[in-house]
Coordinates of C-alpha atoms and ligand atoms in Angstrom, one line a residue:
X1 CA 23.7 -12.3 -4.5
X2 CA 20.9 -13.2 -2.3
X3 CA 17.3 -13.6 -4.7
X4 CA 15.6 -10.5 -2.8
X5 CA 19.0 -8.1 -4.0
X6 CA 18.6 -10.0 -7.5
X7 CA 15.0 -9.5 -7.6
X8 CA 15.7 -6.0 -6.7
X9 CA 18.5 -5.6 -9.3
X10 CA 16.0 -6.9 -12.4
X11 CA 13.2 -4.3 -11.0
X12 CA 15.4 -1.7 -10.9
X13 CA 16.8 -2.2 -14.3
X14 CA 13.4 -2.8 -15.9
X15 CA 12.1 0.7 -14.3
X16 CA 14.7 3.2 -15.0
X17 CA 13.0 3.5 -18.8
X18 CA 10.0 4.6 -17.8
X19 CA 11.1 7.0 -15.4
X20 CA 14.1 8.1 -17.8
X21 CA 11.3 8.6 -20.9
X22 CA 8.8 10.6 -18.4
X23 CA 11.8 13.3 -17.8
X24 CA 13.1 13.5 -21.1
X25 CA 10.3 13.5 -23.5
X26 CA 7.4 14.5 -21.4
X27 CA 9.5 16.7 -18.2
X28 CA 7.8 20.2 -19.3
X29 CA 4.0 18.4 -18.5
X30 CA 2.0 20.1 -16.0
X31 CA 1.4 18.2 -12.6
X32 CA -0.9 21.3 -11.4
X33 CA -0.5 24.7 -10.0
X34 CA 0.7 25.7 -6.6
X35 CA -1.6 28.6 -5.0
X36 CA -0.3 31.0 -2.5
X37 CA -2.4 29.0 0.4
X38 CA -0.3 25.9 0.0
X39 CA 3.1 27.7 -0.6
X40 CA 2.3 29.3 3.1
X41 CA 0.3 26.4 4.1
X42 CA 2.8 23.0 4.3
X43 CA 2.9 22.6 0.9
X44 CA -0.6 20.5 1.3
X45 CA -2.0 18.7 -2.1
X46 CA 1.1 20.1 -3.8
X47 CA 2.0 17.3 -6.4
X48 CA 6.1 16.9 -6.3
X49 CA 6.9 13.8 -4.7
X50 CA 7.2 10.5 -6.7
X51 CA 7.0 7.2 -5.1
X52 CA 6.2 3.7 -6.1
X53 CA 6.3 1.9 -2.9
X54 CA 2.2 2.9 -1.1
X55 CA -0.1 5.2 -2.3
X56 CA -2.3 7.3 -0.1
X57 CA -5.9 7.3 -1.6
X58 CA -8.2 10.1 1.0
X59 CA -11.1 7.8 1.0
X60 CA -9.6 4.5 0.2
X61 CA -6.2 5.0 3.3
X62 CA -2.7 3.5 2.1
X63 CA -2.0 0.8 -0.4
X64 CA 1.2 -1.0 -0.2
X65 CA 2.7 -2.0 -3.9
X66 CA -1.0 -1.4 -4.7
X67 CA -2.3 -3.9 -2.1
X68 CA -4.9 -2.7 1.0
X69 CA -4.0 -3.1 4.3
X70 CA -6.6 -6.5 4.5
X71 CA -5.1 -7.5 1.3
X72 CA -1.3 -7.1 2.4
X73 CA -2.1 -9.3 6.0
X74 CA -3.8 -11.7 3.9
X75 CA -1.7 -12.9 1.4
X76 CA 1.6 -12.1 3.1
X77 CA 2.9 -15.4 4.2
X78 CA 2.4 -16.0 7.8
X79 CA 5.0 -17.2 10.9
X80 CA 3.8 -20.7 11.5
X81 CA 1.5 -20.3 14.5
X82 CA 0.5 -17.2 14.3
X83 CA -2.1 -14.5 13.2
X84 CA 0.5 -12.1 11.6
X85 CA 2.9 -12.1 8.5
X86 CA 6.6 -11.8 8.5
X87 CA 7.3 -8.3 8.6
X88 CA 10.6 -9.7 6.8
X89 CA 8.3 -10.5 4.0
X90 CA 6.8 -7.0 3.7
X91 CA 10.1 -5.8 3.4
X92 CA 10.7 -8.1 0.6
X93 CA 7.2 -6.5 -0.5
X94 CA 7.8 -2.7 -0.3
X95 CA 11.4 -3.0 -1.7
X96 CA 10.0 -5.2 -5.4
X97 CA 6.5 -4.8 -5.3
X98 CA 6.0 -8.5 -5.4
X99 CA 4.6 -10.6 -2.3
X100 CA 7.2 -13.4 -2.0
X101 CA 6.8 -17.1 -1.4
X102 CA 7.4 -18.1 2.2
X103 CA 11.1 -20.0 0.7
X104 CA 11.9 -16.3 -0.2
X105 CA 10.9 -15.0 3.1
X106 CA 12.4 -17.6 5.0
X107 CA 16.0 -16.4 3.3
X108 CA 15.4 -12.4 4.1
X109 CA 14.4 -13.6 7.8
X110 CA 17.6 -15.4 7.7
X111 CA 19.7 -12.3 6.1
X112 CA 18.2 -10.5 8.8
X113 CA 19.2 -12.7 11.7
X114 CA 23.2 -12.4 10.1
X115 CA 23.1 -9.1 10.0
X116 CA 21.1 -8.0 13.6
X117 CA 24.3 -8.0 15.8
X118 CA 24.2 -4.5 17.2
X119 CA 27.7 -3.0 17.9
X120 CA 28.6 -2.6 21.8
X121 CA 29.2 0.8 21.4
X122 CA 25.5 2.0 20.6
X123 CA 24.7 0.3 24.1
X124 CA 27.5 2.3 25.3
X125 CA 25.9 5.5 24.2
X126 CA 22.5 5.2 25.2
X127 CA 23.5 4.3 29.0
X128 CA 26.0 7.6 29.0
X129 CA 22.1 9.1 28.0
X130 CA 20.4 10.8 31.1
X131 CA 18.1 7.9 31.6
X132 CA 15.2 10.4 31.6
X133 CA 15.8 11.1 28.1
X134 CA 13.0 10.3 25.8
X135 CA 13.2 7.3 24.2
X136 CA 13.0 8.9 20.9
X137 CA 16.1 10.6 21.2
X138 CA 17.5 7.9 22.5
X139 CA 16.8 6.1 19.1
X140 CA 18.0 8.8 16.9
X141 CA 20.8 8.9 18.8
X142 CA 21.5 5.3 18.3
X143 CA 21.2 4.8 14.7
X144 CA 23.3 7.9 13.9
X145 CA 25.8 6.6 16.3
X146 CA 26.0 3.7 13.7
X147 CA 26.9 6.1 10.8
X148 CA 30.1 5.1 11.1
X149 CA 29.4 1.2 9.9
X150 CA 28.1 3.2 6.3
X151 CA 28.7 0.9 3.3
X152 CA 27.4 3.4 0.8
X153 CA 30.0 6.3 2.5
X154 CA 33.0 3.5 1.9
X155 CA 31.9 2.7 -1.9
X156 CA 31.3 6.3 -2.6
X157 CA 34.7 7.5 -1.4
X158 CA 36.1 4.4 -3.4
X159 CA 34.7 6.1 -6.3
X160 CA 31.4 4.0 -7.3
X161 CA 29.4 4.8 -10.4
X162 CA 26.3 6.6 -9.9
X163 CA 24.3 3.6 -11.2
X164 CA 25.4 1.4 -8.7
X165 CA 24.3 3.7 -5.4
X166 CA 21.8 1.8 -4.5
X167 CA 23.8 -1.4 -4.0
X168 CA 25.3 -0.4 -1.1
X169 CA 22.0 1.4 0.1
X170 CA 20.7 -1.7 0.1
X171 CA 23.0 -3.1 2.0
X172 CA 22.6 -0.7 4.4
X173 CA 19.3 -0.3 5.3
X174 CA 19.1 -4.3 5.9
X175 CA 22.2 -3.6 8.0
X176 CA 20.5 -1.2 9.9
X177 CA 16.7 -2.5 9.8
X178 CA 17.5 -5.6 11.0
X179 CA 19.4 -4.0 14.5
X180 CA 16.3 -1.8 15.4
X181 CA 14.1 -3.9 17.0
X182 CA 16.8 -4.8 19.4
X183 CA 17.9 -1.2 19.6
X184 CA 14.1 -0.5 20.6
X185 CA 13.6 -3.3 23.2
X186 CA 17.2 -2.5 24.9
X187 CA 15.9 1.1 25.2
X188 CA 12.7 -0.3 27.0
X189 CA 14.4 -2.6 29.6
X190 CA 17.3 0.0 30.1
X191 CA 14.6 3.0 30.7
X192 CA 11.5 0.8 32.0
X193 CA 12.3 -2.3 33.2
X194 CA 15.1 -1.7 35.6
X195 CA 18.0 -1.9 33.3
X196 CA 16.9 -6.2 33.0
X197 CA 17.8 -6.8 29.4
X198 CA 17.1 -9.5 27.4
X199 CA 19.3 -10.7 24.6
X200 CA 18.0 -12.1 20.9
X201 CA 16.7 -15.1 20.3
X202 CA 18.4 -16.4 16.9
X203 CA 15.7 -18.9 16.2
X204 CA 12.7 -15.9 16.1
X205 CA 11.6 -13.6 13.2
X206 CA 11.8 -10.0 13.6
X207 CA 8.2 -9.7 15.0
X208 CA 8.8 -12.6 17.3
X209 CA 12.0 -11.6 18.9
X210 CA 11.3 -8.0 19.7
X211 CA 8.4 -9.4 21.2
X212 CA 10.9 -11.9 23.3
X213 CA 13.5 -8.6 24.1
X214 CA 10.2 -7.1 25.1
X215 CA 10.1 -9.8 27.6
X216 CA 6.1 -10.1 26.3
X217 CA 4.7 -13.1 26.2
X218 CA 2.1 -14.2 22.9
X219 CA 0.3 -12.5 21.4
X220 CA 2.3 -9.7 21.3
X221 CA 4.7 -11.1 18.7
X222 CA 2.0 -10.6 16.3
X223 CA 1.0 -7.5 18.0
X224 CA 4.5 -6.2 17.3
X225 CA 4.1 -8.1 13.5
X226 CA 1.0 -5.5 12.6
X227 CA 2.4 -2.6 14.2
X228 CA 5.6 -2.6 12.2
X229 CA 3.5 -3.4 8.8
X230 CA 1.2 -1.0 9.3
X231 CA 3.4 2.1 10.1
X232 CA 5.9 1.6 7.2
X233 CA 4.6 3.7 4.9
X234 CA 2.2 6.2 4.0
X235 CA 3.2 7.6 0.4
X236 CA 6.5 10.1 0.7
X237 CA 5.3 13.7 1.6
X238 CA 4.1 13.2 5.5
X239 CA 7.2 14.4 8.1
X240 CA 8.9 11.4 8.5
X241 CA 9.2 9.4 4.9
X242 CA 9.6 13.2 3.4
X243 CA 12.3 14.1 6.0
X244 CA 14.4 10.2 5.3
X245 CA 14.1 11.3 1.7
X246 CA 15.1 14.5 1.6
X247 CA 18.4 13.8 3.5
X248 CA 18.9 11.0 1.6
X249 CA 18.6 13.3 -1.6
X250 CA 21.8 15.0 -0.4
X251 CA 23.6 11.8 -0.9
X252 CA 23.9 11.1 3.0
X253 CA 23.8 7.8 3.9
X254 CA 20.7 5.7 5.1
X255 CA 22.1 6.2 9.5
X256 CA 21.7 10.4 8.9
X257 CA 18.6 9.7 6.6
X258 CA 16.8 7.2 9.4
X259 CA 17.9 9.6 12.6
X260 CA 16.4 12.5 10.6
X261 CA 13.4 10.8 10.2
X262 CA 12.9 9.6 13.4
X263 CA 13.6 13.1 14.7
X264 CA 10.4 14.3 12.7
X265 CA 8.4 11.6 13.3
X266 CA 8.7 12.6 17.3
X267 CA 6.6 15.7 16.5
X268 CA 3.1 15.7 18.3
X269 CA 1.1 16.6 15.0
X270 CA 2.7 13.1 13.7
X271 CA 4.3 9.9 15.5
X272 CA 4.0 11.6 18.9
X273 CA 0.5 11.9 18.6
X274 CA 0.3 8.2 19.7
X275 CA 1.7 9.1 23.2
X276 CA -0.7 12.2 23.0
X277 CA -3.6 10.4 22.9
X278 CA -2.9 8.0 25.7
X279 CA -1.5 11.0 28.0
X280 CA -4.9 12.6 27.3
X281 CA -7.5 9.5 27.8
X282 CA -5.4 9.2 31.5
X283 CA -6.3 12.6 32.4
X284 CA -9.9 11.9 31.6
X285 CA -9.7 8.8 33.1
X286 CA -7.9 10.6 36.2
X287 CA -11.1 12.8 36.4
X288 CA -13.4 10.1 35.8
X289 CA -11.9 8.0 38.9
X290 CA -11.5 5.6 36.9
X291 CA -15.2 5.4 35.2
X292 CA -16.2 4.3 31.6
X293 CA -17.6 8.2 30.5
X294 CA -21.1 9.0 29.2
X295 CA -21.2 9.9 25.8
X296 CA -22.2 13.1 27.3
X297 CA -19.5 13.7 29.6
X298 CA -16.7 12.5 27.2
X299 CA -17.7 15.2 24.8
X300 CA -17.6 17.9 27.5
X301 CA -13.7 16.7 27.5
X302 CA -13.3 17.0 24.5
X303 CA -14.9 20.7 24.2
X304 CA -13.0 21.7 26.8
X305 CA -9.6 20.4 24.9
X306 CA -10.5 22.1 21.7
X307 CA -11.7 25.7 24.0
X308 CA -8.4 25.3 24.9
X309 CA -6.9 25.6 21.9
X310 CA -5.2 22.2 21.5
X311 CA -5.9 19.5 19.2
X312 CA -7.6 16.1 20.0
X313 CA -4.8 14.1 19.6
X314 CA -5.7 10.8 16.9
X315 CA -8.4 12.5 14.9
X316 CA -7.5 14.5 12.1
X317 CA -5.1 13.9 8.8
X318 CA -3.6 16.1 6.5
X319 CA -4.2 13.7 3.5
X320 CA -6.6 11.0 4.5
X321 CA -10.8 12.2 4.3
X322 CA -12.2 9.4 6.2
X323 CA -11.4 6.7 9.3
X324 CA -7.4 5.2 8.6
X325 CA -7.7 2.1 7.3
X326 CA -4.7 1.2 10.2
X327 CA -6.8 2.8 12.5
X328 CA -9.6 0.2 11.6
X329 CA -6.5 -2.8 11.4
X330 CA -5.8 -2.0 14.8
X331 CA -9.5 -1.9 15.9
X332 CA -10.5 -5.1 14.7
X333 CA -7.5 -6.8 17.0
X334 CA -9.0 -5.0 20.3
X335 CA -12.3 -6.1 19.2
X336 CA -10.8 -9.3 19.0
X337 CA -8.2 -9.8 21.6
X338 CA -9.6 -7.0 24.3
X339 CA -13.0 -5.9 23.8
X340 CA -13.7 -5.5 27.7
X341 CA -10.5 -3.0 28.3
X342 CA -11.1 -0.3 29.9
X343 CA -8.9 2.2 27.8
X344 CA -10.5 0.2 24.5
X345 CA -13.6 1.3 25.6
X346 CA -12.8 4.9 26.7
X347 CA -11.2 5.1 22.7
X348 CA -14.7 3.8 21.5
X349 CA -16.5 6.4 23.0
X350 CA -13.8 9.1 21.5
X351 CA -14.8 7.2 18.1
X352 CA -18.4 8.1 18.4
X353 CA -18.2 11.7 20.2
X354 CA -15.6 13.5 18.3
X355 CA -16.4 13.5 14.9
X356 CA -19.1 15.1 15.4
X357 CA -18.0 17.5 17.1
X358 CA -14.8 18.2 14.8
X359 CA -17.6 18.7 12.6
X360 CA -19.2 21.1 14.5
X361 CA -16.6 23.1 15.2
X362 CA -15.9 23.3 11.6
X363 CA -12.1 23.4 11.0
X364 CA -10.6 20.3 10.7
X365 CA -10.5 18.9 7.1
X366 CA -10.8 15.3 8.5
X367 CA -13.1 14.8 12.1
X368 CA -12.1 10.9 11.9
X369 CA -9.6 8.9 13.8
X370 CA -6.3 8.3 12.2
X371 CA -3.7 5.3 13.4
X372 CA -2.7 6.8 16.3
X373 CA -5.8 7.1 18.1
X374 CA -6.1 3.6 18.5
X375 CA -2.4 2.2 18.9
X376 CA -1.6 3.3 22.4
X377 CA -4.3 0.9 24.1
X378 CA -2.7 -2.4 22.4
X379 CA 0.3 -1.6 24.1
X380 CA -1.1 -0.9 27.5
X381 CA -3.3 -3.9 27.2
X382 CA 0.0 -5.9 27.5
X383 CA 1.7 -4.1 29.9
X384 CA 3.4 -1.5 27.9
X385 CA 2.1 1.3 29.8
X386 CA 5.1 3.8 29.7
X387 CA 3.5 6.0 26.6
X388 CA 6.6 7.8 25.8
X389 CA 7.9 4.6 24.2
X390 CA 5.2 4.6 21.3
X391 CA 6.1 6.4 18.7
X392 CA 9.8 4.5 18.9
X393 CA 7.7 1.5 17.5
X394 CA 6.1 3.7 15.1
X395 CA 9.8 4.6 14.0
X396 CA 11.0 1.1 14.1
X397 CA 8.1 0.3 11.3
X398 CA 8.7 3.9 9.3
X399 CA 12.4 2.5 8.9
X400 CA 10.9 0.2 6.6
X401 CA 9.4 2.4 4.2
X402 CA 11.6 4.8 4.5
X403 CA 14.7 2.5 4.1
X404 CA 13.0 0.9 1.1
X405 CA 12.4 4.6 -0.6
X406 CA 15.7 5.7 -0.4
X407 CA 16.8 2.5 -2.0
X408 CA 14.6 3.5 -4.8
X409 CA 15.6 7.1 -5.0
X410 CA 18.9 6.1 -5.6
X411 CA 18.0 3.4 -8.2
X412 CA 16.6 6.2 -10.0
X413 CA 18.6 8.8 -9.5
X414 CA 16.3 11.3 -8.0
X415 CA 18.8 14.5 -7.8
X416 CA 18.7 16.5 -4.7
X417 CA 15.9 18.1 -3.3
X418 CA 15.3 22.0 -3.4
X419 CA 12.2 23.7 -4.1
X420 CA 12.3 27.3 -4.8
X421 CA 11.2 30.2 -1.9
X422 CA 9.8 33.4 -2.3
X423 CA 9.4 36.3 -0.2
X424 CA 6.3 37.8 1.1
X425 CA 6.6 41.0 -0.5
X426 CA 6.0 38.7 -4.1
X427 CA 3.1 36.9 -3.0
X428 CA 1.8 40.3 -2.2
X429 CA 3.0 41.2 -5.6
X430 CA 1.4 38.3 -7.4
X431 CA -2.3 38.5 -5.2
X432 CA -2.1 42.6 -6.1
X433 CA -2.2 41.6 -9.7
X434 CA -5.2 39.1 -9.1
Ligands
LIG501 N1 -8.3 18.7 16.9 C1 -8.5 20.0 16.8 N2 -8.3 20.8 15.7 C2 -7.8 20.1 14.6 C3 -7.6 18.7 14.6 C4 -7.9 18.0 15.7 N3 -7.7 16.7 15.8 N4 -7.2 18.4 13.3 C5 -7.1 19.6 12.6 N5 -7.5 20.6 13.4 C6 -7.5 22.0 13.1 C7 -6.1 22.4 12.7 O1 -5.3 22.6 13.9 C8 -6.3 23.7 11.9 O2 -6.6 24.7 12.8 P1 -6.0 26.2 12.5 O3 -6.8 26.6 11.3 O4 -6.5 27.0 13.7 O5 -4.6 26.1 12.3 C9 -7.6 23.3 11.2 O6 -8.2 22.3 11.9 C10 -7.3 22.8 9.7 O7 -6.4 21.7 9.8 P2 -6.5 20.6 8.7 O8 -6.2 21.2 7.4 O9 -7.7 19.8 8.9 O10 -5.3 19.6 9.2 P3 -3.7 19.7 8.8 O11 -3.5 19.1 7.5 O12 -3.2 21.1 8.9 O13 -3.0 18.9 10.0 C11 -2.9 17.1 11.5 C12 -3.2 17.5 10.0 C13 -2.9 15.5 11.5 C14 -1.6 17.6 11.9 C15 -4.1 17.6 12.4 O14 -5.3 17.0 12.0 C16 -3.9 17.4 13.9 O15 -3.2 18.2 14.5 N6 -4.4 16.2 14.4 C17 -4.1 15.9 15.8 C18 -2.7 15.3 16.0 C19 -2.6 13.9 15.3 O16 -3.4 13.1 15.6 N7 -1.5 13.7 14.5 C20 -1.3 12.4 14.0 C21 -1.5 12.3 12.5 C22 -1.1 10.9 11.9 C23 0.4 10.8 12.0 O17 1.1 11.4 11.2 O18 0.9 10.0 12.9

């Protein structure tokens, strides 16, 4: 058993306790109440979700195992030679809680090099794709192509004990993390690059060689390093990591759970917002011939957006109450690497003009910028410039968190989801006896 699975198995066992004494001797205490405006309204600030693996604090942004977003890039250890972490190690981090030496990431990295070999078929599939397809479908399509290669569906129909789902759950979602990021760069050169694809690299890290399949050249390894870390997870109730979970709860396997997810995180209030935003700064741009805007004139774009009865794409968060820590993560690398980029500087004009305005209009919760207001002009800085790819690098990081919940949801036997409906007739009933 490799030390990450053992790690994992000791966790595991010292947890199920604590969440076995919370159900049976204190299950009937109250969480909160749920008011007729959340039951219609998304469920928002309803307390029924239980995960260990981030936290999303509204002021603070996401914690990671209870480490910050500066905290998790500091003391993560690093690839020699670059700026980033191993995103193998915050896999290692999310699934125990515990930031591993670099021996122990060295021996995931290498557990994820034995088990990247993506089968032929999946290939197969995405060229019989219209090659106008969007990438993100091309993705889900892929992974739940690879449903088939399920080790939890052969140990369950072996007849496994409940206690030892997460075993081959486990085994799974390494199975399947580890192939994405050459799933995701295939999709790339197929679609954008005149079908000139590049194989893996066996000597690189998992930031290092999608960068290589990218056919990028430094620094976008450690471009590629952040992006996956800080899109992993954001606490278990947003679209995506809710969706994977609530699949998963059904006892489906991790390749329905991950497709499902990916399909909700390619939703323009979520992961597709990333495209939106760059979509939108072009037509500005388009307008502008070109032209840095005026503060001025930028917020007469954005006016006209919002008279139009559309959303500024990147500003705005059900949960979050201030600027996204990955927002800021993500700003400090342009400010490093590309402070005179023209699309950089167009997004720090959107960073001063529409909060304000947000504010004046009066409706959204949050006026600040979330992560995806910012993570469009990396890419286009380094020549990824085909937007509609975005949000399948957002998916490539969610995996993570997602993969490393369901793990967890099995290793403590979370039943399956269903929350009760009502009709509208009884919440008229209920507000009539107000
Ligand atoms: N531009 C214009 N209006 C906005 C807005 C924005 N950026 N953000 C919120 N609003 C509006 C909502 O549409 C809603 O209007 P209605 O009352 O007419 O329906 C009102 O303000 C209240 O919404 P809220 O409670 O503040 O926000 P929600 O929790 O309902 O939704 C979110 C959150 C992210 C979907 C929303 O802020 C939004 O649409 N933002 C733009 C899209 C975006 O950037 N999504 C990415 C989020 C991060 C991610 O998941 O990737």
């Amino acid at each position: 058993m490799s030390r990450l699975k053992e790690k994992l198995r000791q966790k595991i066992e010292a947890w199920r306790p604590r969440t076995a004494k919370l159900v049976k001797e204190h299950g009937d205490v109250k969480l909160g109440d749920v008011t007729i405006g959340q039951a219609i309204g998304g469920a928002r600030g309803v307390k029924c979700l239980v995960t260990d693996i981030s936290y999303l604090d509204p002021l603070e942004g996401i914690r990671f195992r209870g480490y910050t977003i500066p905290e998790t890039l500091e003391r993560l250890p690093k690839v020699p030679g670059s700026e980033m972490p191993y995103v193998e190690g915050h896999v290692y981090l999310l699934l125990t809680g515990d930031i591993p030496t670099m021996d122990e990431v060295v021996e995931v990295a290498e557990e994820f090099k034995k088990r990247k070999a993506v089968p032929q078929y999946v290939f197969d599939i995405l060229r019989a794709m219209p090659r106008d397809t969007h990438p993100m479908t091309m993705l889900s399509a892929a992974i739940l192509a690879m449903q088939r290669e399920s080790v939890f569906v052969q140990k369950y129909n072996a007849g496994i004990s409940k206690m030892d789902y997460w075993d081959p759950t486990y085994e799974e979602a390494l199975d399947l993390l580890a192939k994405l990021p050459q799933i995701a760069a295939y999709i790339f050169r197929m679609k954008y690059r005149s079908d000139t694809i590049i194989p893996p690299d066996p000597n690189l890290d998992m930031g290092g060689n999608f960068a290589h399949m990218m056919g990028i050249g430094k620094p976008y390894d450690d471009v590629s390093r952040l992006y996956f870390i800080l899109h992993s997870d954001h606490e278990s109730g947003n679209v995506s990591a809710h969706t994977g979970h609530l699949i998963a709860s059904a006892l489906s396997d991790i390749y329905y759970s991950l497709s499902g997810m990916i399909n909700g995180l390619a939703g323009p209030l979520h992961g597709l917002a990333n495209q939106e935003v760059l979509r939108w700064i072009q037509g500005v741009m388009d307008k502008m011939g070109g032209k840095v805007p005026t503060d001025e004139e930028m917020k007469k774009f954005v006016w006209d957006t919002l008279q139009s009865g559309q959303v500024v794409p990147g500003f705005g968060h059900a949960v979050l109450r201030k600027t996204d820590p990955r927002y800021m993560a993500q700003r400090e690398f342009c400010l490093k690497h590309l402070p005179d980029d023209l699309i950089f500087k167009y997004v720090d004009v959107l960073f001063r003009v529409v909060p304000p305005i947000l504010e004046q209009q009066g409706k959204a919760k949050n006026p600040w910028p979330n992560v995806d207001a910012q993570s469009g002009v990396i890419q286009w800085y380094y020549g990824v410039k085909e937007y509609d790819f975005y949000t399948v690098l957002f998916g490539v990081g969610r995996a993570i968190g997602v993969a490393a919940n369901i793990v967890w949801d099995r290793a403590l036997g979370y039943p399956i989801e269903r929350p009760k409906s009502v009709t509208t007739a009884m919440l008229e009933e209920v507000a009539a006896k107000k």
